Short mmCIF file of C-alpha atoms in Angstrom, two decimals:
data_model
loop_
_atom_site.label_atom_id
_atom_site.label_comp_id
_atom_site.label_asym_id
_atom_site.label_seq_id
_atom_site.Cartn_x
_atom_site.Cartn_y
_atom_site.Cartn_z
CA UNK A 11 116.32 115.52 116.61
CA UNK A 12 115.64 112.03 118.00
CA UNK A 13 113.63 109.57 116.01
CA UNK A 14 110.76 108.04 117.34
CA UNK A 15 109.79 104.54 115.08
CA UNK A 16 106.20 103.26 115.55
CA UNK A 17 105.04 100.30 113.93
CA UNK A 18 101.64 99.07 113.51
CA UNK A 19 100.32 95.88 112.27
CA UNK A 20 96.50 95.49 112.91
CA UNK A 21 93.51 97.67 112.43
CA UNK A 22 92.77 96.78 116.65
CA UNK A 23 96.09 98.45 117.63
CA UNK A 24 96.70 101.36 115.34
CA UNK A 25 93.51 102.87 116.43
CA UNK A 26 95.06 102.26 119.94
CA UNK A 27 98.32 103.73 119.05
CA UNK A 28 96.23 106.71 117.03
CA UNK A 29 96.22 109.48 119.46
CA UNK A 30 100.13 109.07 120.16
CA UNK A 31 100.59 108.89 116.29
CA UNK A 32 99.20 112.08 115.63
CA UNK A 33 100.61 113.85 118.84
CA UNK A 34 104.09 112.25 117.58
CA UNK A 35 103.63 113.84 113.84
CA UNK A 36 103.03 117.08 115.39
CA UNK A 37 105.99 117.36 117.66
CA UNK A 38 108.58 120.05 116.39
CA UNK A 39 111.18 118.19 118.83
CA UNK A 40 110.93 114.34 117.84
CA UNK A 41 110.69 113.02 114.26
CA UNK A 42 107.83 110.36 113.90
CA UNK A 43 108.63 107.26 111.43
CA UNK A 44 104.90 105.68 110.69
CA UNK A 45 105.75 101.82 109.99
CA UNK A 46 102.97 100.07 108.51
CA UNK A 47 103.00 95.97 108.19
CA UNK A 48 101.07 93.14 108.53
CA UNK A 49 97.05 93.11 108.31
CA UNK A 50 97.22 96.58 107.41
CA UNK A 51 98.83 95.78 103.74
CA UNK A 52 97.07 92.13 103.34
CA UNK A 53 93.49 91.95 101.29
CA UNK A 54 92.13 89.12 102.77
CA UNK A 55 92.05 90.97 106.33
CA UNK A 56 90.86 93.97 105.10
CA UNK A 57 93.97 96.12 103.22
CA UNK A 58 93.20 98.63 106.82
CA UNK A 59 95.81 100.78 105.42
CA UNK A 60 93.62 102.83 104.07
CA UNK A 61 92.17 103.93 107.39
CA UNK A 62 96.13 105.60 107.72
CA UNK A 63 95.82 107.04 104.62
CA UNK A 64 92.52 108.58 105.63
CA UNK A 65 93.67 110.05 108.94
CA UNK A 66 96.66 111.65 106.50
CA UNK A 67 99.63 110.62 108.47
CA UNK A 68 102.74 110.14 106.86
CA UNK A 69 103.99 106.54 106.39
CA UNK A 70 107.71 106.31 106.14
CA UNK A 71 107.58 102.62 105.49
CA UNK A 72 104.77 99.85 104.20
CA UNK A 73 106.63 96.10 105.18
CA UNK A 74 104.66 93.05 103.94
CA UNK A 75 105.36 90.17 106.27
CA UNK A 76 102.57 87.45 105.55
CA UNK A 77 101.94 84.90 102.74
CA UNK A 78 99.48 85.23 100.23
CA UNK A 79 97.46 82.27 101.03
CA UNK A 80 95.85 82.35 104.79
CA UNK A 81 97.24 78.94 106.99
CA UNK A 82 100.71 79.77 106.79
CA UNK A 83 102.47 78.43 110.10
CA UNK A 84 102.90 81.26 112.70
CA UNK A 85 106.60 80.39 113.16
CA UNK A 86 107.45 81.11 109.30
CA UNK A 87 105.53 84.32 109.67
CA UNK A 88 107.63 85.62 112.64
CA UNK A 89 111.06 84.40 111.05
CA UNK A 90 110.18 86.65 107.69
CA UNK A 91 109.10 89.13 109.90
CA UNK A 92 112.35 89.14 111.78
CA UNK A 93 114.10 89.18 108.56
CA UNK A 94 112.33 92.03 107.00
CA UNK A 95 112.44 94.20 109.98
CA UNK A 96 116.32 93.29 110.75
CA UNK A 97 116.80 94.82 107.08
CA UNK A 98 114.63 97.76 107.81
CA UNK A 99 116.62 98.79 111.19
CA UNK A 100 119.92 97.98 109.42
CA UNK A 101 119.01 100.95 106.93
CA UNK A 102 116.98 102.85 109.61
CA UNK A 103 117.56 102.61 112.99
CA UNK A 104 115.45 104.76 115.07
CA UNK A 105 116.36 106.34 118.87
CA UNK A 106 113.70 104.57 119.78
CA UNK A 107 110.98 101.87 118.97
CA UNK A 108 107.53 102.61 120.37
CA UNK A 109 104.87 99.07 120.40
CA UNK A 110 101.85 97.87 121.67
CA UNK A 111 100.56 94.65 122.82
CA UNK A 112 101.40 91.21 122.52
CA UNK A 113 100.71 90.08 118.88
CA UNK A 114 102.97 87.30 117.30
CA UNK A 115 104.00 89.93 114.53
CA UNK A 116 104.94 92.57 117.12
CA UNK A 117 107.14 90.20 119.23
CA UNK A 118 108.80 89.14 116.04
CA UNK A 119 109.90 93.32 115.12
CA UNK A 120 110.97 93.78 118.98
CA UNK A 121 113.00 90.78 118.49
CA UNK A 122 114.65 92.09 115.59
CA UNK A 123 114.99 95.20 117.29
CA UNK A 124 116.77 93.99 120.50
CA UNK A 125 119.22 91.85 118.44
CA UNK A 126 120.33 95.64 116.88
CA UNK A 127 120.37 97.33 120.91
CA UNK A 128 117.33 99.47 119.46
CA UNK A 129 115.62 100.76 122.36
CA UNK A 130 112.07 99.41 122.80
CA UNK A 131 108.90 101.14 124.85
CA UNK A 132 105.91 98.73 125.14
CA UNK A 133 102.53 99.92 125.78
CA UNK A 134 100.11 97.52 127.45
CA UNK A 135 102.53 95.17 128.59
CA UNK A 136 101.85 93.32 132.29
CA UNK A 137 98.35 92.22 130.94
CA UNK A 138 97.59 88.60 131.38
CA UNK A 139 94.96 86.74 128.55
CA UNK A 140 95.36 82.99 129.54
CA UNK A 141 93.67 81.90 126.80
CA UNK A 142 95.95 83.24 123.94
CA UNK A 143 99.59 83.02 122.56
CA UNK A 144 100.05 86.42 123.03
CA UNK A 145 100.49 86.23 126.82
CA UNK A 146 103.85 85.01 125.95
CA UNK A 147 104.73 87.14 123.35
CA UNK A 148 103.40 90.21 125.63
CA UNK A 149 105.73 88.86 128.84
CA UNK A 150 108.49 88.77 126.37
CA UNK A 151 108.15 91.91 124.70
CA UNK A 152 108.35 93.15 128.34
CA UNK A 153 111.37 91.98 128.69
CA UNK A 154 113.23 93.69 125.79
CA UNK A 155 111.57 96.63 126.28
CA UNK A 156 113.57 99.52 128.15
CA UNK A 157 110.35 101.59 129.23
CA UNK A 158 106.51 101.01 129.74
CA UNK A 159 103.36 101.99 129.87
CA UNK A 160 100.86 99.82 131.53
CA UNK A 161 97.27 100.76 131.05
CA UNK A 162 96.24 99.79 134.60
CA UNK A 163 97.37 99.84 138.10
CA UNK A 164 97.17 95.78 138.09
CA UNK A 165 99.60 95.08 134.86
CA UNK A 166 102.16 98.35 136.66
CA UNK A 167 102.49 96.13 139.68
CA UNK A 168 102.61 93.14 138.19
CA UNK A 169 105.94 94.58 135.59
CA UNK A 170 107.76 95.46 138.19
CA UNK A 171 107.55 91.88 139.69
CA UNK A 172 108.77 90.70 136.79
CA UNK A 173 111.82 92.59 137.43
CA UNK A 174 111.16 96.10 135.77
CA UNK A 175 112.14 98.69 137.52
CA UNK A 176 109.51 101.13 138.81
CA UNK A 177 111.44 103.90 137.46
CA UNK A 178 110.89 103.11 134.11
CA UNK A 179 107.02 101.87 134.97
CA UNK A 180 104.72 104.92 133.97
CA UNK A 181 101.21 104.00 134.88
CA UNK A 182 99.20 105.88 132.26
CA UNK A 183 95.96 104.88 131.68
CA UNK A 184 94.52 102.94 128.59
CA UNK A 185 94.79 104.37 124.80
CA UNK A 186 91.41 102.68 124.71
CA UNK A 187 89.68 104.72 127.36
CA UNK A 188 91.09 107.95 125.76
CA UNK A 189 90.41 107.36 122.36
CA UNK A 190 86.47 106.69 123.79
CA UNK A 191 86.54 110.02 125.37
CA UNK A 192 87.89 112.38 122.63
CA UNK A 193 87.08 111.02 120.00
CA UNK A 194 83.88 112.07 117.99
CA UNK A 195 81.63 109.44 117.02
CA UNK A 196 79.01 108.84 114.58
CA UNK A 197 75.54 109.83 115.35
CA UNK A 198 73.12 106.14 114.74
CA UNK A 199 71.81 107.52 111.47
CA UNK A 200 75.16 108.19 110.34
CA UNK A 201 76.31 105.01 111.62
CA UNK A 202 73.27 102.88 109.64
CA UNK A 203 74.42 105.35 106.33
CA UNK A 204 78.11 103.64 106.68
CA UNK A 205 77.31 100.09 107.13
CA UNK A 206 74.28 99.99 105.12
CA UNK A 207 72.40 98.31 107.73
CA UNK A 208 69.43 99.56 110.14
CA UNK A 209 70.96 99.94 113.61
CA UNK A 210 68.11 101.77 115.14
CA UNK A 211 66.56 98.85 117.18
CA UNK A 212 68.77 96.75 119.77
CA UNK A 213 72.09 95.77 117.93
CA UNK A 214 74.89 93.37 118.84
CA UNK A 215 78.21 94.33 117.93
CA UNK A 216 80.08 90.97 117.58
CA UNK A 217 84.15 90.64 117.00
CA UNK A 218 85.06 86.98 117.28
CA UNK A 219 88.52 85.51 117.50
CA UNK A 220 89.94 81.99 117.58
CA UNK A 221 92.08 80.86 121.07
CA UNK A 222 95.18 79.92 120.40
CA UNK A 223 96.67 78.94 123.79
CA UNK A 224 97.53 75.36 124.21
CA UNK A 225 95.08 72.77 123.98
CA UNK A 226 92.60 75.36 122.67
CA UNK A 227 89.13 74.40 120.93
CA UNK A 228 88.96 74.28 117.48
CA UNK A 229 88.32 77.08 115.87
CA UNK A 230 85.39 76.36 113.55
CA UNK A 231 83.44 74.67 116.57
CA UNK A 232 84.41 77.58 119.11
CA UNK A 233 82.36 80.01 116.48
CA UNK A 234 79.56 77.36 115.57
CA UNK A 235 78.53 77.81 118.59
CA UNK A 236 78.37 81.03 119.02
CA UNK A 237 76.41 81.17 115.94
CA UNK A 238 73.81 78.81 117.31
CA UNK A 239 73.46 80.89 120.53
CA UNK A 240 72.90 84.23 117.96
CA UNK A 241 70.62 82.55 116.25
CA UNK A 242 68.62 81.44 119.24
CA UNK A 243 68.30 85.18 120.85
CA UNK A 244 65.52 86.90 119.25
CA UNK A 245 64.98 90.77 118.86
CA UNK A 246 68.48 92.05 118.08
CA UNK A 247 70.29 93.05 115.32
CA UNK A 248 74.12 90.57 115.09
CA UNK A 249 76.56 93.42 113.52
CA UNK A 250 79.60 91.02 112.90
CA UNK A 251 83.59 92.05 112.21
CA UNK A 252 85.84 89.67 111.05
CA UNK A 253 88.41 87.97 113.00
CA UNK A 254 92.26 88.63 113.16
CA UNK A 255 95.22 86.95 111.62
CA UNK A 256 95.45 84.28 113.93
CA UNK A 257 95.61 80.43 113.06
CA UNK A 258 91.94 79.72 112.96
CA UNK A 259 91.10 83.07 112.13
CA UNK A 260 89.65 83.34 108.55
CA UNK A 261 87.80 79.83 109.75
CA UNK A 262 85.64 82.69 112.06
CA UNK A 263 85.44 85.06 109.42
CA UNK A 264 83.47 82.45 107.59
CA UNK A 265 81.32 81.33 109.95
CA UNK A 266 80.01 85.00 110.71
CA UNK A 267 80.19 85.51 107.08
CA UNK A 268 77.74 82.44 106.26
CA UNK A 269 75.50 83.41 109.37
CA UNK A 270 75.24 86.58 108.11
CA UNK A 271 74.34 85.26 104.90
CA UNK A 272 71.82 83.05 106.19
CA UNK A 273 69.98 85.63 108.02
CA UNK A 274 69.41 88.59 105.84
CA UNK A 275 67.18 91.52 107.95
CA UNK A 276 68.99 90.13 111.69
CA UNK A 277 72.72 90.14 110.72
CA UNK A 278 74.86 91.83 108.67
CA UNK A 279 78.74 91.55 108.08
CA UNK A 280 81.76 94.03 107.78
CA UNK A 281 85.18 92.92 107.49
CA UNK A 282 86.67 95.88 109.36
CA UNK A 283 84.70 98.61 110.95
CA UNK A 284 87.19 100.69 111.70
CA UNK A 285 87.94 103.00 114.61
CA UNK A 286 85.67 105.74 114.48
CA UNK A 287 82.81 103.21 113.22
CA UNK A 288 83.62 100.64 115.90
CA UNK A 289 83.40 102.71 119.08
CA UNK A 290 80.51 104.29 117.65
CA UNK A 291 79.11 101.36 117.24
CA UNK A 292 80.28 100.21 120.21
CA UNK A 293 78.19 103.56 122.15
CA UNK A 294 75.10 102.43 120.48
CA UNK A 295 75.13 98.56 121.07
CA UNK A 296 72.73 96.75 123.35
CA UNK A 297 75.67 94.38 124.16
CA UNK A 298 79.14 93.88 122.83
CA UNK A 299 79.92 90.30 122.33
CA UNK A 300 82.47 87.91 121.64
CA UNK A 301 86.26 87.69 122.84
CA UNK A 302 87.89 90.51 121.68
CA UNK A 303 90.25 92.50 124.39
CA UNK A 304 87.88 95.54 123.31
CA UNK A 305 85.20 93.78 124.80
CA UNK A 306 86.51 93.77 128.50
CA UNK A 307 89.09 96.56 128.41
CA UNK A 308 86.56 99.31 126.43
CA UNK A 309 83.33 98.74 127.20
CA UNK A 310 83.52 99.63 131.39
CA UNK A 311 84.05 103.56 129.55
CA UNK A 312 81.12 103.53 127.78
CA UNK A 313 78.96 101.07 130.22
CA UNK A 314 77.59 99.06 127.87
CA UNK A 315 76.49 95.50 128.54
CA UNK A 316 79.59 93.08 127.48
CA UNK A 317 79.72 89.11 126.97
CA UNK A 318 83.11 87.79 126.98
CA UNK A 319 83.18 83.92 125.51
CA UNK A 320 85.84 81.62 126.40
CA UNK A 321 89.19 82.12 127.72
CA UNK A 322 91.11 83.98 125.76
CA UNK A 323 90.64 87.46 127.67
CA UNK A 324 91.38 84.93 130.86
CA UNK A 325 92.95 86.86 133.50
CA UNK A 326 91.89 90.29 132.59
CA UNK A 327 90.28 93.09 135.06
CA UNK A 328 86.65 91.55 134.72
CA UNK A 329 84.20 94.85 135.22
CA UNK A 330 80.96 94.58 136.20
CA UNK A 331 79.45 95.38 132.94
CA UNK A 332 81.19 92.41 131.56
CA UNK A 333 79.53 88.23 132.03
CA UNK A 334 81.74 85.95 131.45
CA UNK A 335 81.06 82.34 129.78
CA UNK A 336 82.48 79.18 128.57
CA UNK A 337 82.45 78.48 124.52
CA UNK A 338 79.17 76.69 124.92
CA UNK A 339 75.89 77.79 122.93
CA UNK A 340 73.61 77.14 125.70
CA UNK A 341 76.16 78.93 127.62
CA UNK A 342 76.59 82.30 125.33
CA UNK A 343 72.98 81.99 124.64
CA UNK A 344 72.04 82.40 128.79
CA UNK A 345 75.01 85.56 129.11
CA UNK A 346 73.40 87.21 125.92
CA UNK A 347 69.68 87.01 126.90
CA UNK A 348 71.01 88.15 130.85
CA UNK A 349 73.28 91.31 129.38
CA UNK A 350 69.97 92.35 127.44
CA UNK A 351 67.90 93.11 130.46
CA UNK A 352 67.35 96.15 131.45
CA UNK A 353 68.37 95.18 135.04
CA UNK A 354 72.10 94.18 133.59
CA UNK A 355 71.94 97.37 131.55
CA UNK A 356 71.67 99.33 134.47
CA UNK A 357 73.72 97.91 135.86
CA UNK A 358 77.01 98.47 133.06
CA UNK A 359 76.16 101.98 133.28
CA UNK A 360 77.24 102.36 136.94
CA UNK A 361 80.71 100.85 136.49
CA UNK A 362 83.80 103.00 136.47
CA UNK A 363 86.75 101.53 134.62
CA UNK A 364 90.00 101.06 136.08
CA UNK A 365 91.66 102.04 132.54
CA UNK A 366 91.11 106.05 132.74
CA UNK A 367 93.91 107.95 132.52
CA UNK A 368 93.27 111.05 131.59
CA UNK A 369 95.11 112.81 128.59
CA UNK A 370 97.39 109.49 128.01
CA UNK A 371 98.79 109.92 125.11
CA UNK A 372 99.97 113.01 126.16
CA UNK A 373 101.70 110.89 129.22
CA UNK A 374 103.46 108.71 126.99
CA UNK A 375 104.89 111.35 124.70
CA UNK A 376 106.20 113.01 127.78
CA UNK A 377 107.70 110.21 129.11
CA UNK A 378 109.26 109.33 125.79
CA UNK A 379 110.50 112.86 125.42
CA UNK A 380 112.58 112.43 128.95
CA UNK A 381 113.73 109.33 128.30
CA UNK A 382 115.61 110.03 124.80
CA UNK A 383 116.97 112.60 126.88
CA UNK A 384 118.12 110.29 129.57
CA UNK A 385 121.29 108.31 129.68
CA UNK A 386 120.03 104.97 131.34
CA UNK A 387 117.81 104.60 128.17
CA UNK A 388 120.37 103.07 126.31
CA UNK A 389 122.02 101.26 129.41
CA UNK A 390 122.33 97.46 130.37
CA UNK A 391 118.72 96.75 131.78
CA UNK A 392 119.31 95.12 135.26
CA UNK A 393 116.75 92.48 137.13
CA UNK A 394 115.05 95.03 140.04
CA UNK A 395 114.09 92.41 142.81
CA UNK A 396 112.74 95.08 145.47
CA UNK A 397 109.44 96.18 146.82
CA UNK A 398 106.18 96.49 144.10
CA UNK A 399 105.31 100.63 144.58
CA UNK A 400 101.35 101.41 144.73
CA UNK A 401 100.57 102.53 140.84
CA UNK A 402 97.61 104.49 139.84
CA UNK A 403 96.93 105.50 136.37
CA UNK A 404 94.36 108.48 137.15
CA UNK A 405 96.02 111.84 137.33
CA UNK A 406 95.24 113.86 140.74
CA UNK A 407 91.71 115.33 141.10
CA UNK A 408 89.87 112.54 139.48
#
């Protein structure tokens, strides 16, 4: 039986890699080995383990990688992480190594991975987000990885001009999109109930994160301002989740923190929402603002309203549901007031997203399943220099 290692380090990307998770831990022909690390096991960013532990999947292994005090320099994070995860496939090395994304932490284990000729499948990879470090980490990913699975017909092409070859280029849809149409949600009243805050009226749903590209803003001033543009839009409800483990993140945390502190009745604060609580949310916002991925990858399923601040989802499919603005407050104040018209409203809900893919994780464990089975998994990768193929990521009859 071939052994299938998944590792997760962020509350964001495990309830991405959910549906797969569970199909994995259910398959009578593959052995799943549940690898939690990162955010997930650190108490400043929330301890999200325990959303695993609630959706009762086994966890073969819990790998602390980050310091205990927050400003630790990125590079000294991805060298322990290296470390700890070249230990962990010395003692366990799977058939294959299933990740997602493009996060510093995830580079670091498929790094430590390809140094031990583990094979590597990367979901979401051929993405481009300008205005973050983790387009480079995502490119590179891509190019240990020995399989993909692009969430949109854009990213498939553009893998394969980076030299993938099309054969191992399976166009399946987003995990996002999926999750938004199978999964059950709260109803509102439930969802007030959990947060503790009245959601009836016109809520905001608000996940800010610092950009880390080159040259970036600070931090602290990117979320000032969005703070001054929240506080200048009347008649909505700010529901705020903290940021990520970036550099610069816990300095947004406590900006929405403080606003939220400072505006008891029109804002209220929650670390980590959660999956089920966050799409649910997401269903029942007025607008979903901010710069998270989620905010221009998930919202086209649901049409709701979306403003996307900055540059940090630069280069992204841009749906129609979505405005896009610079980091300014007059700025983000103009998109918010515009995405809570009615006219833009109607708008969102006539887009169609370019991330459906029908029963994708179901795709991807199919894919995986011939792969293990197929020789040129473990074989020298070679540079493919021929024509881009036409991708689609809907199945037939769509």
């Amino acid at each position: 039986m071939s052994t299938v290692t998944v590792v997760t380090a962020t509350r964001a990307e495990y309830g991405l890699l959910r549906p797969v998770v569970q199909k994995l831990a259910s398959c009578r022909d593959l052995s799943l080995s549940l690898v939690v690390t990162g955010a997930h096991l650190c108490a400043r960013l929330g301890a999200t383990v325990a959303e695993i532990e609630a959706d009762g999947l086994p966890i073969a292994a819990r790998l602390p990688i980050f310091a205990e005090e927050p400003g630790e320099p990125v590079a000294r994070a991805i060298a322990r992480t290296m470390e700890v995860f070249d230990g962990y496939f010395a003692a366990h090395p799977p058939d294959l190594l299933l990740l997602l994304g493009d996060r510093f932490e995830i580079f670091a284990v498929a790094a430590a991975a390809a140094a031990r000729h583990i094979p590597i499948a990367h979901i979401s990879g051929g993405d481009v987000t300008r205005g973050a470090a983790d387009e480079y980490y995502r490119h590179c990913i891509t190019q240990m990885a020995a399989l993909h699975f692009p969430s949109c017909a854009d990213s498939a092409a553009r893998l394969v001009r980076m030299g993938q070859e099309p054969g191992r280029v399976f166009c399946v849809g987003g995990l996002g999109d999926e999750n938004i149409r199978t999964l059950p949600k709260m109803s509102r009243q439930e969802l007030c109930d959990s947060t503790g805050f009245d959601l009836h009226g016109p809520f905001a749903l608000v996940t800010y994160h610092p950009e880390t590209a080159p040259g970036a803003p600070d931090p602290a001033a990117q979320a000032a301002a969005l703070c001054r543009a929240m506080a200048a839009v009347p008649g909505v409800f700010w529901l705020l989740t903290g940021s990520n483990a970036d550099a610069g993140g816990q300095q947004c945390t406590a900006a929405l923190r403080t606003f939220a502190a400072a505006h008891p009745g029109r804002a209220g604060f929650v670390q980590s929402l959660g999956l089920r609580r966050y799409l649910s949310a997401m269903q029942y916002a007025a607008v979903v603002a901010g710069n998270s991925s989620s905010g221009v990858v998930e919202t086209p399923t649901f049409g709701v309203p979306a403003v996307n601040i900055g540059s940090r989802q630069a280069g992204r499919i841009l749906c129609g549901n979505v405005i896009g603005c610079p980091g300014e407050a007059g700025a983000i104040e103009t998109a918010l007031r515009t995405a809570l018209t009615p006219a833009f409203a109607a708008r969102a809900r006539a887009v169609r997203s370019p991330y459906y893919g029908g029963d994708t994780s179901g795709r991807i464990l199919a894919a995986l399943r011939a792969a293990l089975a197929a020789p040129w998994l473990r074989a020298p990768k070679t540079f493919y220099d021929g024509p881009v193929p036409a991708f689609d990521p809907a199945p037939a009859g769509r």
